[in-house]
mmCIF file of C-alpha atoms in Angstrom:
data_model
loop_
_atom_site.group_PDB
_atom_site.id
_atom_site.type_symbol
_atom_site.label_atom_id
_atom_site.label_comp_id
_atom_site.label_asym_id
_atom_site.label_seq_id
_atom_site.Cartn_x
_atom_site.Cartn_y
_atom_site.Cartn_z
ATOM 1 C CA MET A 24 78.003 85.516 70.797
ATOM 2 C CA THR A 25 78.708 82.331 72.771
ATOM 3 C CA ILE A 26 80.283 81.854 76.185
ATOM 4 C CA GLY A 27 83.332 80.371 74.491
ATOM 5 C CA SER A 28 83.810 83.413 72.267
ATOM 6 C CA ILE A 29 83.414 85.751 75.261
ATOM 7 C CA LEU A 30 86.071 83.831 77.201
ATOM 8 C CA THR A 31 88.389 83.878 74.185
ATOM 9 C CA ASP A 32 87.906 87.625 73.801
ATOM 10 C CA MET A 33 88.567 88.131 77.505
ATOM 11 C CA VAL A 34 91.892 86.321 77.279
ATOM 12 C CA LYS A 35 92.908 88.219 74.154
ATOM 13 C CA ILE A 36 91.921 91.583 75.609
ATOM 14 C CA PHE A 37 93.744 90.972 78.901
ATOM 15 C CA ILE A 38 96.918 89.769 77.172
ATOM 16 C CA LYS A 39 96.957 92.768 74.837
ATOM 17 C CA TYR A 40 96.019 95.423 77.385
ATOM 18 C CA TRP A 41 97.296 93.891 80.629
ATOM 19 C CA ASP A 42 99.399 96.971 81.313
ATOM 20 C CA VAL A 43 96.321 99.207 81.164
ATOM 21 C CA PHE A 44 94.435 96.910 83.539
ATOM 22 C CA VAL A 45 97.264 96.100 85.972
ATOM 23 C CA LEU A 46 99.875 98.860 85.876
ATOM 24 C CA GLN A 47 97.241 101.590 85.647
ATOM 25 C CA GLY A 48 93.847 100.267 86.741
ATOM 26 C CA ILE A 49 94.750 98.043 89.697
ATOM 27 C CA MET A 50 97.526 100.377 90.872
ATOM 28 C CA TYR A 51 95.235 103.430 91.013
ATOM 29 C CA THR A 52 92.383 101.376 92.504
ATOM 30 C CA LEU A 53 94.516 100.060 95.366
ATOM 31 C CA LEU A 54 96.140 103.462 95.898
ATOM 32 C CA LEU A 55 92.767 105.217 96.152
ATOM 33 C CA ALA A 56 91.429 102.560 98.529
ATOM 34 C CA ALA A 57 94.596 102.626 100.683
ATOM 35 C CA ILE A 58 94.526 106.422 101.001
ATOM 36 C CA ALA A 59 90.830 106.354 101.894
ATOM 37 C CA VAL A 60 91.290 103.649 104.537
ATOM 38 C CA LEU A 61 94.509 104.942 106.128
ATOM 39 C CA CYS A 62 93.526 108.610 106.257
ATOM 40 C CA GLY A 63 89.881 107.739 106.924
ATOM 41 C CA THR A 64 90.903 105.589 109.896
ATOM 42 C CA VAL A 65 92.903 108.412 111.473
ATOM 43 C CA ILE A 66 90.099 110.937 110.955
ATOM 44 C CA GLY A 67 87.484 108.367 111.962
ATOM 45 C CA ALA A 68 89.298 107.636 115.225
ATOM 46 C CA LEU A 69 89.348 111.365 116.053
ATOM 47 C CA LEU A 70 85.642 111.582 115.239
ATOM 48 C CA ALA A 71 84.869 108.546 117.390
ATOM 49 C CA PHE A 72 86.697 109.940 120.430
ATOM 50 C CA GLY A 73 85.126 113.344 119.802
ATOM 51 C CA ARG A 74 81.669 111.775 119.733
ATOM 52 C CA MET A 75 82.353 110.088 123.084
ATOM 53 C CA SER A 76 83.593 113.319 124.663
ATOM 54 C CA ARG A 77 81.685 115.444 127.159
ATOM 55 C CA PHE A 78 81.375 118.427 124.821
ATOM 56 C CA LYS A 79 77.789 118.504 123.553
ATOM 57 C CA VAL A 80 78.452 120.937 120.703
ATOM 58 C CA LEU A 81 81.331 118.812 119.398
ATOM 59 C CA ARG A 82 79.220 115.668 119.655
ATOM 60 C CA ALA A 83 76.368 117.335 117.782
ATOM 61 C CA ILE A 84 78.672 118.471 114.947
ATOM 62 C CA ILE A 85 80.222 115.018 114.599
ATOM 63 C CA ILE A 86 76.848 113.266 114.661
ATOM 64 C CA ALA A 87 75.558 115.637 111.964
ATOM 65 C CA PHE A 88 78.644 115.000 109.806
ATOM 66 C CA VAL A 89 78.397 111.223 110.157
ATOM 67 C CA GLU A 90 74.682 111.176 109.395
ATOM 68 C CA VAL A 91 75.129 113.368 106.294
ATOM 69 C CA MET A 92 77.980 111.223 104.956
ATOM 70 C CA ARG A 93 76.115 107.993 105.633
ATOM 71 C CA GLY A 94 72.804 109.340 104.345
ATOM 72 C CA THR A 95 73.929 110.658 100.955
ATOM 73 C CA PRO A 96 75.229 108.708 97.905
ATOM 74 C CA ALA A 97 78.971 108.277 97.587
ATOM 75 C CA LEU A 98 78.856 109.498 93.988
ATOM 76 C CA LEU A 99 77.256 112.756 95.137
ATOM 77 C CA GLN A 100 80.053 113.176 97.674
ATOM 78 C CA LEU A 101 82.657 112.634 94.944
ATOM 79 C CA TYR A 102 81.056 115.367 92.854
ATOM 80 C CA VAL A 103 81.033 117.737 95.839
ATOM 81 C CA GLY A 104 84.685 116.937 96.524
ATOM 82 C CA TYR A 105 85.593 117.406 92.850
ATOM 83 C CA PHE A 106 84.177 120.942 92.809
ATOM 84 C CA LEU A 107 84.726 121.987 96.432
ATOM 85 C CA VAL A 108 88.356 120.985 97.076
ATOM 86 C CA PRO A 109 89.809 123.194 94.266
ATOM 87 C CA MET A 110 87.727 126.090 95.620
ATOM 88 C CA LEU A 111 89.276 125.609 99.068
ATOM 89 C CA ILE A 112 92.776 125.125 97.624
ATOM 90 C CA PRO A 113 93.022 127.419 94.560
ATOM 91 C CA ASP A 114 96.617 126.318 93.794
ATOM 92 C CA MET A 115 95.222 122.932 92.744
ATOM 93 C CA ASN A 116 93.870 124.508 89.560
ATOM 94 C CA THR A 117 97.436 124.667 88.226
ATOM 95 C CA MET A 118 97.833 120.891 88.519
ATOM 96 C CA PRO A 119 97.338 118.463 85.619
ATOM 97 C CA SER A 120 93.618 117.665 85.384
ATOM 98 C CA GLN A 121 94.010 113.941 86.158
ATOM 99 C CA LEU A 122 96.132 114.583 89.247
ATOM 100 C CA MET A 123 93.692 117.209 90.506
ATOM 101 C CA ALA A 124 90.763 114.830 89.945
ATOM 102 C CA PHE A 125 92.618 112.039 91.753
ATOM 103 C CA ILE A 126 93.290 114.221 94.800
ATOM 104 C CA CYS A 127 89.697 115.498 94.921
ATOM 105 C CA VAL A 128 88.280 111.980 94.674
ATOM 106 C CA ALA A 129 90.740 110.694 97.292
ATOM 107 C CA VAL A 130 89.679 113.460 99.717
ATOM 108 C CA ALA A 131 85.987 112.705 99.172
ATOM 109 C CA LEU A 132 86.493 108.959 99.650
ATOM 110 C CA THR A 133 88.565 109.638 102.768
ATOM 111 C CA PHE A 134 85.793 111.602 104.462
ATOM 112 C CA ASN A 135 83.195 109.035 103.368
ATOM 113 C CA THR A 136 85.323 106.289 104.917
ATOM 114 C CA ALA A 137 85.977 108.355 108.057
ATOM 115 C CA ALA A 138 82.248 108.569 108.758
ATOM 116 C CA TYR A 139 81.851 104.782 108.654
ATOM 117 C CA VAL A 140 85.103 104.080 110.474
ATOM 118 C CA SER A 141 84.143 106.431 113.307
ATOM 119 C CA GLU A 142 81.064 104.297 113.950
ATOM 120 C CA ILE A 143 83.135 101.098 113.710
ATOM 121 C CA ILE A 144 85.614 102.377 116.296
ATOM 122 C CA ARG A 145 82.936 103.794 118.579
ATOM 123 C CA SER A 146 80.925 100.567 118.560
ATOM 124 C CA GLY A 147 84.103 98.521 119.068
ATOM 125 C CA ILE A 148 85.036 100.546 122.132
ATOM 126 C CA GLU A 149 81.512 100.478 123.556
ATOM 127 C CA ALA A 150 81.387 96.700 123.075
ATOM 128 C CA VAL A 151 84.102 96.264 125.728
ATOM 129 C CA ASP A 152 82.592 95.272 129.065
ATOM 130 C CA LYS A 153 82.165 98.425 131.149
ATOM 131 C CA GLY A 154 82.966 96.373 134.244
ATOM 132 C CA GLN A 155 86.598 96.285 133.171
ATOM 133 C CA THR A 156 86.685 100.071 132.943
ATOM 134 C CA GLU A 157 85.185 100.341 136.420
ATOM 135 C CA ALA A 158 87.718 97.825 137.751
ATOM 136 C CA ALA A 159 90.585 99.799 136.245
ATOM 137 C CA ARG A 160 89.282 103.021 137.765
ATOM 138 C CA SER A 161 88.959 101.321 141.155
ATOM 139 C CA LEU A 162 92.668 100.451 140.900
ATOM 140 C CA GLY A 163 93.482 104.131 140.503
ATOM 141 C CA LEU A 164 93.978 104.308 136.730
ATOM 142 C CA ASN A 165 92.866 107.547 135.069
ATOM 143 C CA ASN A 166 90.663 107.745 131.952
ATOM 144 C CA SER A 167 93.480 107.950 129.391
ATOM 145 C CA THR A 168 95.466 105.080 130.936
ATOM 146 C CA THR A 169 92.342 102.950 131.158
ATOM 147 C CA MET A 170 91.512 103.611 127.521
ATOM 148 C CA VAL A 171 95.017 102.894 126.216
ATOM 149 C CA SER A 172 95.898 99.932 128.448
ATOM 150 C CA ILE A 173 92.562 98.218 129.024
ATOM 151 C CA VAL A 174 89.873 99.226 126.537
ATOM 152 C CA LEU A 175 91.655 99.725 123.207
ATOM 153 C CA PRO A 176 93.579 96.390 123.159
ATOM 154 C CA GLN A 177 90.264 94.551 123.495
ATOM 155 C CA ALA A 178 88.379 96.879 121.152
ATOM 156 C CA VAL A 179 90.932 96.277 118.379
ATOM 157 C CA LYS A 180 89.739 92.677 118.083
ATOM 158 C CA ASN A 181 86.264 93.970 117.240
ATOM 159 C CA ILE A 182 87.495 96.835 115.075
ATOM 160 C CA LEU A 183 90.033 95.184 112.755
ATOM 161 C CA PRO A 184 87.647 92.790 110.930
ATOM 162 C CA ALA A 185 85.206 95.630 110.297
ATOM 163 C CA LEU A 186 88.053 97.856 109.067
ATOM 164 C CA GLY A 187 89.055 95.108 106.670
ATOM 165 C CA ASN A 188 85.518 94.955 105.333
ATOM 166 C CA GLU A 189 85.629 98.728 104.889
ATOM 167 C CA PHE A 190 88.790 98.340 102.793
ATOM 168 C CA ILE A 191 86.968 95.850 100.547
ATOM 169 C CA THR A 192 84.053 98.279 100.269
ATOM 170 C CA ASP A 193 86.424 101.109 99.342
ATOM 171 C CA ILE A 194 88.000 99.012 96.591
ATOM 172 C CA LYS A 195 84.564 98.566 95.047
ATOM 173 C CA GLN A 196 83.617 102.203 95.622
ATOM 174 C CA THR A 197 86.644 103.383 93.654
ATOM 175 C CA SER A 198 84.714 102.334 90.544
ATOM 176 C CA LEU A 199 82.675 105.532 91.011
ATOM 177 C CA ALA A 200 85.873 107.524 90.419
ATOM 178 C CA SER A 201 85.744 106.528 86.751
ATOM 179 C CA THR A 202 83.267 109.402 86.367
ATOM 180 C CA PHE A 203 86.297 111.698 86.693
ATOM 181 C CA PHE A 204 88.763 109.509 84.716
ATOM 182 C CA VAL A 205 91.299 109.193 87.529
ATOM 183 C CA GLY A 206 92.853 106.013 86.122
ATOM 184 C CA GLU A 207 91.365 103.218 88.279
ATOM 185 C CA LEU A 208 89.919 99.972 86.869
ATOM 186 C CA MET A 209 86.654 101.339 85.483
ATOM 187 C CA THR A 210 88.624 104.094 83.749
ATOM 188 C CA SER A 211 90.760 101.333 82.268
ATOM 189 C CA TYR A 212 87.558 99.717 81.037
ATOM 190 C CA LYS A 213 86.566 102.928 79.242
ATOM 191 C CA THR A 214 90.036 103.226 77.718
ATOM 192 C CA VAL A 215 90.076 99.666 76.376
ATOM 193 C CA VAL A 216 86.473 99.783 75.114
ATOM 194 C CA GLY A 217 87.316 102.982 73.245
ATOM 195 C CA ILE A 218 89.919 100.964 71.334
ATOM 196 C CA THR A 219 88.282 97.528 70.990
ATOM 197 C CA TYR A 220 84.542 98.402 71.022
ATOM 198 C CA ASN A 221 84.085 95.142 72.942
ATOM 199 C CA SER A 222 82.150 96.227 76.021
ATOM 200 C CA LEU A 223 80.936 92.878 77.373
ATOM 201 C CA SER A 224 84.218 90.965 77.359
ATOM 202 C CA THR A 225 86.080 93.978 78.772
ATOM 203 C CA LEU A 226 83.515 94.312 81.562
ATOM 204 C CA PHE A 227 84.021 90.658 82.456
ATOM 205 C CA VAL A 228 87.792 91.175 82.589
ATOM 206 C CA ILE A 229 87.284 94.098 84.987
ATOM 207 C CA GLY A 230 84.858 92.035 87.079
ATOM 208 C CA VAL A 231 87.355 89.180 87.383
ATOM 209 C CA LEU A 232 90.103 91.586 88.475
ATOM 210 C CA TYR A 233 87.884 93.167 91.131
ATOM 211 C CA PHE A 234 86.876 89.694 92.327
ATOM 212 C CA ILE A 235 90.493 88.492 92.575
ATOM 213 C CA MET A 236 91.582 91.590 94.536
ATOM 214 C CA ASN A 237 88.716 91.301 96.997
ATOM 215 C CA LEU A 238 89.089 87.519 97.320
ATOM 216 C CA ILE A 239 92.778 87.839 98.207
ATOM 217 C CA LEU A 240 92.022 90.598 100.701
ATOM 218 C CA SER A 241 89.128 88.727 102.322
ATOM 219 C CA LYS A 242 91.245 85.552 102.671
ATOM 220 C CA GLY A 243 94.024 87.640 104.212
ATOM 221 C CA LEU A 244 91.573 89.147 106.689
ATOM 222 C CA LYS A 245 90.243 85.725 107.698
ATOM 223 C CA PHE A 246 93.801 84.513 108.244
ATOM 224 C CA ALA A 247 94.561 87.563 110.396
ATOM 225 C CA GLU A 248 91.379 86.985 112.437
ATOM 226 C CA LYS A 249 92.372 83.369 113.093
ATOM 227 C CA ARG A 250 95.830 84.468 114.215
ATOM 228 C CA MET A 251 94.326 87.057 116.557
ATOM 229 C CA LYS A 252 91.980 84.456 118.073
ATOM 230 C CA ALA A 253 94.850 82.005 118.467
ATOM 231 C CA HIS A 254 96.887 84.569 120.427
ATOM 232 C CA ALA A 255 93.888 85.800 122.440
#
């Protein structure tokens, strides 16, 4: 098999099964990643503020959660989510199997993302010069006003690029969801290979699609960073 024949097969496979790759694979991949990032950011922000609170027990619980999520493989967490979520919500067992698997995987990815995002937000806030907080307090501003008006606007500049990188990471991590056949790109690969028996060319098609998605996203993030710096 030559490079030319592989490229020819890639074009033929994509043209014939573009709907499987794009309308199913890319759609589910982006949907999973978007859910993980959006929900994970909300939960991660709550975890970050909880970790910076004065309550030692709360801090200890959050630190333990973050360390467990960061210290165990994402695939293991997906398996735990796949079996644990239906146990916690028994009504899910009446759902179609693919929908149930999608929800379970989305929940697991969300909590995985939340652990990383909590550290991104915490480090972004702590990177703001403490002298500005002290100056705000000396002017009579309370803690909440200081955080919202002084600290967070500056922390966002540190947080957003890292959040964008987390989105890119989540897009790649969705490939693990193919274990449960939820419909993302690697599931599309399995579907097409089951028909064509052409593993290598199909893998290259999937690789190109992942690369294009992440390239567009990374370029968009760089553009947004430049705009933020220009308006700083």
